[in-house]
Tab-separated table of C-alpha atoms in Angstrom:
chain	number	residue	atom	x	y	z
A	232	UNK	CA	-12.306	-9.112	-7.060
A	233	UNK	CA	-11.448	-6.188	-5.124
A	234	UNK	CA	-13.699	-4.369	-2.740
A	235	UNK	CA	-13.085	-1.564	-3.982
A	236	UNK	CA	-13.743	-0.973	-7.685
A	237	UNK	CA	-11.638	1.122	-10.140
A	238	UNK	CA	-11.541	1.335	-13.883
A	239	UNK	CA	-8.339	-0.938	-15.076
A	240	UNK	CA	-7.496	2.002	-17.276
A	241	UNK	CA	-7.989	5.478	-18.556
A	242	UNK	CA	-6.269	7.233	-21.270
A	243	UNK	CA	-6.213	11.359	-21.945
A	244	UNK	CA	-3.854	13.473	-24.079
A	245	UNK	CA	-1.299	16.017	-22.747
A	246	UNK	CA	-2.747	18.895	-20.940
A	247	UNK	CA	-5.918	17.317	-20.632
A	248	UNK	CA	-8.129	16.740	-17.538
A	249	UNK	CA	-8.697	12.693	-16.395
A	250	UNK	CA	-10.507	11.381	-13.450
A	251	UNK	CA	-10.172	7.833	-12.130
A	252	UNK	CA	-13.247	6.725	-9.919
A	253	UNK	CA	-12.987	4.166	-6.694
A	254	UNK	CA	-16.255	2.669	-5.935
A	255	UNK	CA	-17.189	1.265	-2.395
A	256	UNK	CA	-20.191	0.404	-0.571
A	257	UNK	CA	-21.745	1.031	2.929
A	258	UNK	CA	-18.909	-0.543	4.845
A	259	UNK	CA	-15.798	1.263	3.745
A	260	UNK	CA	-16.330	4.842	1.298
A	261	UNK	CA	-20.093	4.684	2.638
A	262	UNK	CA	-19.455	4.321	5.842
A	263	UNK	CA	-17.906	7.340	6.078
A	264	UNK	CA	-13.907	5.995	6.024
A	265	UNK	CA	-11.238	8.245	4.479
A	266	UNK	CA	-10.253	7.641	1.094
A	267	UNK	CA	-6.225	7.054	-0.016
A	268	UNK	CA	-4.915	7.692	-3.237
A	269	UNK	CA	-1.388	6.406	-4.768
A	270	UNK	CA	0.501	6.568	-7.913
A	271	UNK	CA	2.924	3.912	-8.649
A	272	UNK	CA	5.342	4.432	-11.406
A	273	UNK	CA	6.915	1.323	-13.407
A	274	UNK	CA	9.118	-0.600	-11.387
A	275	UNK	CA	8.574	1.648	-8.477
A	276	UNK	CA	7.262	1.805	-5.100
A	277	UNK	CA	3.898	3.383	-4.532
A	278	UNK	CA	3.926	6.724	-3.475
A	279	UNK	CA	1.248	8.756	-1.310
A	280	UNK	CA	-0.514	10.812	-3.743
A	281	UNK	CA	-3.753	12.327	-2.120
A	282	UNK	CA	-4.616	11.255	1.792
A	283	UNK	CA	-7.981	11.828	3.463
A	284	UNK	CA	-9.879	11.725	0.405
A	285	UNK	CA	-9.036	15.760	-0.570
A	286	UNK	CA	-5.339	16.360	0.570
A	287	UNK	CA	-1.695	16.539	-0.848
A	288	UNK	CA	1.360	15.605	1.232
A	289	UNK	CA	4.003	17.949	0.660
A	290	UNK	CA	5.382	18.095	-2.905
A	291	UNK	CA	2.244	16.981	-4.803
A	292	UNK	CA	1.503	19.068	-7.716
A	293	UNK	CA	-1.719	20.931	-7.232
A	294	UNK	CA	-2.711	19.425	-10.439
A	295	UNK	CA	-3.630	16.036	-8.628
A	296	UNK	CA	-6.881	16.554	-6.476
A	297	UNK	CA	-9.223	14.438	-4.740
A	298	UNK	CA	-13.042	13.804	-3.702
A	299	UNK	CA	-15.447	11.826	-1.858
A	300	UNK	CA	-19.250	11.598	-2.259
A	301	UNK	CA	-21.617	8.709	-0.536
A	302	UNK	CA	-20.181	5.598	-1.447
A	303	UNK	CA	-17.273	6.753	-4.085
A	304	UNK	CA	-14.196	8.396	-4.656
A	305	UNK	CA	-12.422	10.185	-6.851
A	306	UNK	CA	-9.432	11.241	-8.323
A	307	UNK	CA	-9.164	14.175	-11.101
A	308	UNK	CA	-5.386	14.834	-12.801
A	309	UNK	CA	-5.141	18.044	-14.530
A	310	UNK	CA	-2.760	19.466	-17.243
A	311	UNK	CA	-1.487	15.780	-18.124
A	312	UNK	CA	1.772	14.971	-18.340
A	313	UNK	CA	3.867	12.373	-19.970
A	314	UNK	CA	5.049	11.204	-16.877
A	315	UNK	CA	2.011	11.059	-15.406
A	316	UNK	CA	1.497	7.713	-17.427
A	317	UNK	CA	1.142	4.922	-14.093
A	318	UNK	CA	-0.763	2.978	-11.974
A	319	UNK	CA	-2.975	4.495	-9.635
A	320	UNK	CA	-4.528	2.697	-6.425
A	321	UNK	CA	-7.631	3.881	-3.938
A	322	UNK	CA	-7.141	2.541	-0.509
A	323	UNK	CA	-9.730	2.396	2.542
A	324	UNK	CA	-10.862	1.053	5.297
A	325	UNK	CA	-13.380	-1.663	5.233
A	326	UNK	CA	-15.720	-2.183	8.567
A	327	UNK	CA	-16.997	-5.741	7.567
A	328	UNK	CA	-13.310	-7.558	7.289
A	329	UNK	CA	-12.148	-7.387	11.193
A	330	UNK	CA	-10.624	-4.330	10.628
A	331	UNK	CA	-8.967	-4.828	7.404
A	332	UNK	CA	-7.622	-1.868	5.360
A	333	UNK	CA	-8.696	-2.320	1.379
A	334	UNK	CA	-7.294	-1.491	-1.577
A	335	UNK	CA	-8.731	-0.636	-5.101
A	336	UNK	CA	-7.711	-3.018	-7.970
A	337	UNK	CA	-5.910	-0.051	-9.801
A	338	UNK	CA	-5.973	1.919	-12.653
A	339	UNK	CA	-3.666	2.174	-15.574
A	340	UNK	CA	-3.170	5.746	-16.960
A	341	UNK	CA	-1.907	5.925	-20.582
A	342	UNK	CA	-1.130	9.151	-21.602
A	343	UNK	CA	-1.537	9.695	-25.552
B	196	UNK	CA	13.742	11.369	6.176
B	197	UNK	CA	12.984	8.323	6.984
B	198	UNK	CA	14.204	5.113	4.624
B	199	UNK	CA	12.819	1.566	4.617
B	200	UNK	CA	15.028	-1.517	3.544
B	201	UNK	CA	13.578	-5.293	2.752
B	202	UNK	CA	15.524	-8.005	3.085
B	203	UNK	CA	15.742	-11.612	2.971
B	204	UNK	CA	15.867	-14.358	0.255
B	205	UNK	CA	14.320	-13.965	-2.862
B	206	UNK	CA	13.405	-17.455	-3.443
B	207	UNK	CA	11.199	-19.614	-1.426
B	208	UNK	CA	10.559	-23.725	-1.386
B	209	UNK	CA	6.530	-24.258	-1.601
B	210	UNK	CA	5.258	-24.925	2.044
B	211	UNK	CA	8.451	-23.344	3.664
B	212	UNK	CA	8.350	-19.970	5.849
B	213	UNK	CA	8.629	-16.366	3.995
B	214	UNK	CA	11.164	-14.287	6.296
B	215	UNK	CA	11.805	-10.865	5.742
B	216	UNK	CA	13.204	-7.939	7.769
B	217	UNK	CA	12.770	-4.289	7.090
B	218	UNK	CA	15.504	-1.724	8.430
B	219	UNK	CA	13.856	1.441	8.939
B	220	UNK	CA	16.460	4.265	9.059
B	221	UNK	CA	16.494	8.186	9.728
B	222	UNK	CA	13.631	7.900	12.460
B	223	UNK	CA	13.139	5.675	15.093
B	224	UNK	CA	10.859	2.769	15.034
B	225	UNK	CA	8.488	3.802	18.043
B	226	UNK	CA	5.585	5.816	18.167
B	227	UNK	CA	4.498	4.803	14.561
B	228	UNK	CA	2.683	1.711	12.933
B	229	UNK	CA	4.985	-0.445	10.631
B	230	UNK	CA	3.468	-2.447	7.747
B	231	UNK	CA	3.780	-5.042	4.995
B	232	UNK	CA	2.324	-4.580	1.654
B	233	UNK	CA	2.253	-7.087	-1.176
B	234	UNK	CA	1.882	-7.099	-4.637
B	235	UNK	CA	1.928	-10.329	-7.398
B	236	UNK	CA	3.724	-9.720	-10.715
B	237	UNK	CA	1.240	-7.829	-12.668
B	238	UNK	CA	-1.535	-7.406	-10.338
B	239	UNK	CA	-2.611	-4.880	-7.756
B	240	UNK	CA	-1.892	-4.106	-3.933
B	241	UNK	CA	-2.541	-6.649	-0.703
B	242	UNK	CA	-2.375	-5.438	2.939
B	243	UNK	CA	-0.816	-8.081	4.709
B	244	UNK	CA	-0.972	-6.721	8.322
B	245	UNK	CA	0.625	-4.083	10.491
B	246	UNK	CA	2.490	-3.462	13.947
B	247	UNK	CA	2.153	-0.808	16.239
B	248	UNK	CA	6.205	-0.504	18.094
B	249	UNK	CA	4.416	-1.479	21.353
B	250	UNK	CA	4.107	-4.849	19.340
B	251	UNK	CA	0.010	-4.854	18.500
B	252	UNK	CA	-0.976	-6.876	15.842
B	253	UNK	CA	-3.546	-6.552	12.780
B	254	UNK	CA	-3.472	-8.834	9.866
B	255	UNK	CA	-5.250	-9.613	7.290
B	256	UNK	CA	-7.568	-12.199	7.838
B	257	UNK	CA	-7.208	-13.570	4.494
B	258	UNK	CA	-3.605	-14.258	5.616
B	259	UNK	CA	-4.231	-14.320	9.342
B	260	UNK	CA	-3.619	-18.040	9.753
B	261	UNK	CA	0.313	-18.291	8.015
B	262	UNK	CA	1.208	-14.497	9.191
B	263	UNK	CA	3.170	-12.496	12.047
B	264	UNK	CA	4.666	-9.798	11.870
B	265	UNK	CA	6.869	-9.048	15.148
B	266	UNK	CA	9.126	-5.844	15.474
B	267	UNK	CA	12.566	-5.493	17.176
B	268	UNK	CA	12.872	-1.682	18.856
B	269	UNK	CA	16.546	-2.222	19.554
B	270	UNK	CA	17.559	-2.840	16.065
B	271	UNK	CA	15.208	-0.404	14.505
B	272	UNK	CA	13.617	-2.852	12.569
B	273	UNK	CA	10.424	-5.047	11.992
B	274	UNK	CA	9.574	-8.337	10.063
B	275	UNK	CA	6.890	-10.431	8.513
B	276	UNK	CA	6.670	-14.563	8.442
B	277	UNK	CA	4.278	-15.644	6.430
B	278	UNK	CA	3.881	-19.731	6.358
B	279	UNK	CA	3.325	-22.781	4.770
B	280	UNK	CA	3.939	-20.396	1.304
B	281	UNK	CA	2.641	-21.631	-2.480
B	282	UNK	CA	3.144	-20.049	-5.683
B	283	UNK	CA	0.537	-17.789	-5.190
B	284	UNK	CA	2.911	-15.988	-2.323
B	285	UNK	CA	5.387	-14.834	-5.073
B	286	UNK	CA	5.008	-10.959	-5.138
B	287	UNK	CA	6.951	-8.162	-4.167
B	288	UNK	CA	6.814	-7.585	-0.644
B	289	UNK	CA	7.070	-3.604	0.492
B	290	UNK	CA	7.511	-2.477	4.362
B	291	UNK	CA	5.647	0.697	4.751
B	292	UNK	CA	5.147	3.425	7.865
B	293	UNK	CA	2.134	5.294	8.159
B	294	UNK	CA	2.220	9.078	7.220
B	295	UNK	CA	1.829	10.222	10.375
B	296	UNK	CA	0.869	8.508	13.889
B	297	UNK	CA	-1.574	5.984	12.690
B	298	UNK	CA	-1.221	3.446	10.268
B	299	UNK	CA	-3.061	4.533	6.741
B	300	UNK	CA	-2.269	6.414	4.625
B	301	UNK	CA	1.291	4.923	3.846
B	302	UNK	CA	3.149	8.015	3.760
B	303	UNK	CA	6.624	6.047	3.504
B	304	UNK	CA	7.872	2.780	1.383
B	305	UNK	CA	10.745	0.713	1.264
B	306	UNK	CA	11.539	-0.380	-2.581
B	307	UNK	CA	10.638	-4.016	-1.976
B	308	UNK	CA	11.901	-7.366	-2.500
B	309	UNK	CA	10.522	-9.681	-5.176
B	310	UNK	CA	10.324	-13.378	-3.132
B	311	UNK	CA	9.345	-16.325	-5.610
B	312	UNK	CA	8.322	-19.134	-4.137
B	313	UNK	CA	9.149	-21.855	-6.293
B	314	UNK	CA	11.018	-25.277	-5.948
């Protein structure tokens, strides 16, 4: 059981709009920590997707965006793309496990 | 850029040590928080624990008890022991560096290193 919650999958067509949600409570999203976001391809490493809940490293398609409100998160992919199809993961901080950082149980994007 | 390299054996007795090293190349190893990240076949993501290069400790306290994590500045590389290991240690094991000066978001991966522990 992870602390914090995600859908184990979502599905959407090409060129449609998906969002994947992270739920927390009062001692990680709540509490005001920053919200991660990664997308791990098959057989891949993760990679850094959307960091401090809204923002894009450097050579993340505007179509990925993120969002933060009270005690969830959220991530919203836009214009799907075949190889958008992964796994997706929220990551936090959690004030209630000695400074432990937390991750969501991911979410499996299918892309029809 | 900065690269990240696992290493170590890929199969593990039950109740022996896990020892990996991660070679971190392009950058140096100071000045930046250096972590391992595990995932079981199938399943999701597990902070293990993380080292600052001055050698500072956090760990999961889940794990606490079997890990440390230790980091060598001359060799440009860090590594993880995790103890006293069952089946439920198999997983691939990633190093990881913070995006920038502290340690989350995990800006940069190594490809990891599936360890089974099995006899």
């Amino acid at each position: 059981q992870s602390v914090l919650t995600q859908p184990p999958s979502v599905s959407g067509a090409p060129g449609q709009r998906v969002t994947i949600s992270c739920t927390g409570s009062s001692s990680n999203i709540g509490a005001g920590y920053d919200v991660h976001w990664y997308q791990q391809l098959p057989g891949t490493a993760p990679k850094l997707l959307i960091y401090g809940n809204s923002n894009r490293p450097s050579g993340v398609p505007d179509r990925f965006s993120g969002s933060k409100s009270g005690t969830s998160a959220s991530l919203a992919i836009t214009g799907l793309q075949a190889e958008d199809e992964a796994d997706y993961y929220c990551q936090s901080y959690d004030s209630s496990l000695s400074g432990n950082w937390v991750f969501g149980g991911g979410t499996k994007l299918t892309v029809l | 850029q900065v690269q990240l390299q696992e290493s170590g054996p890929g199969l593990v007795k039950p109740s022996e040590t896990l020892s990996l090293t991660c070679t971190v190349s392009g950058g140096s190893i100071s000045s930046y928080y250096w972590s391992w990240i595990r995932q079981p076949p199938g399943k999701g993501l597990e902070w293990i624990g993380y080292i600052y290069y001055s050698g500072s400790t956090n760990y999961n306290p889940s794990l606490k008890s079997r890990v440390t994590i230790s980091v060598d500045t001359s060799k440009n590389q860090f590594s993880l022991k995790l103890s006293s290991v069952t089946a439920a240690d198999t997983a691939v094991y990633y190093c990881a560096r913070g995006l920038g000066v502290t340690a989350i978001p995990v800006g940069y991966w190594g490809q990891g290193t599936l360890v089974t522990v099995s006899s």
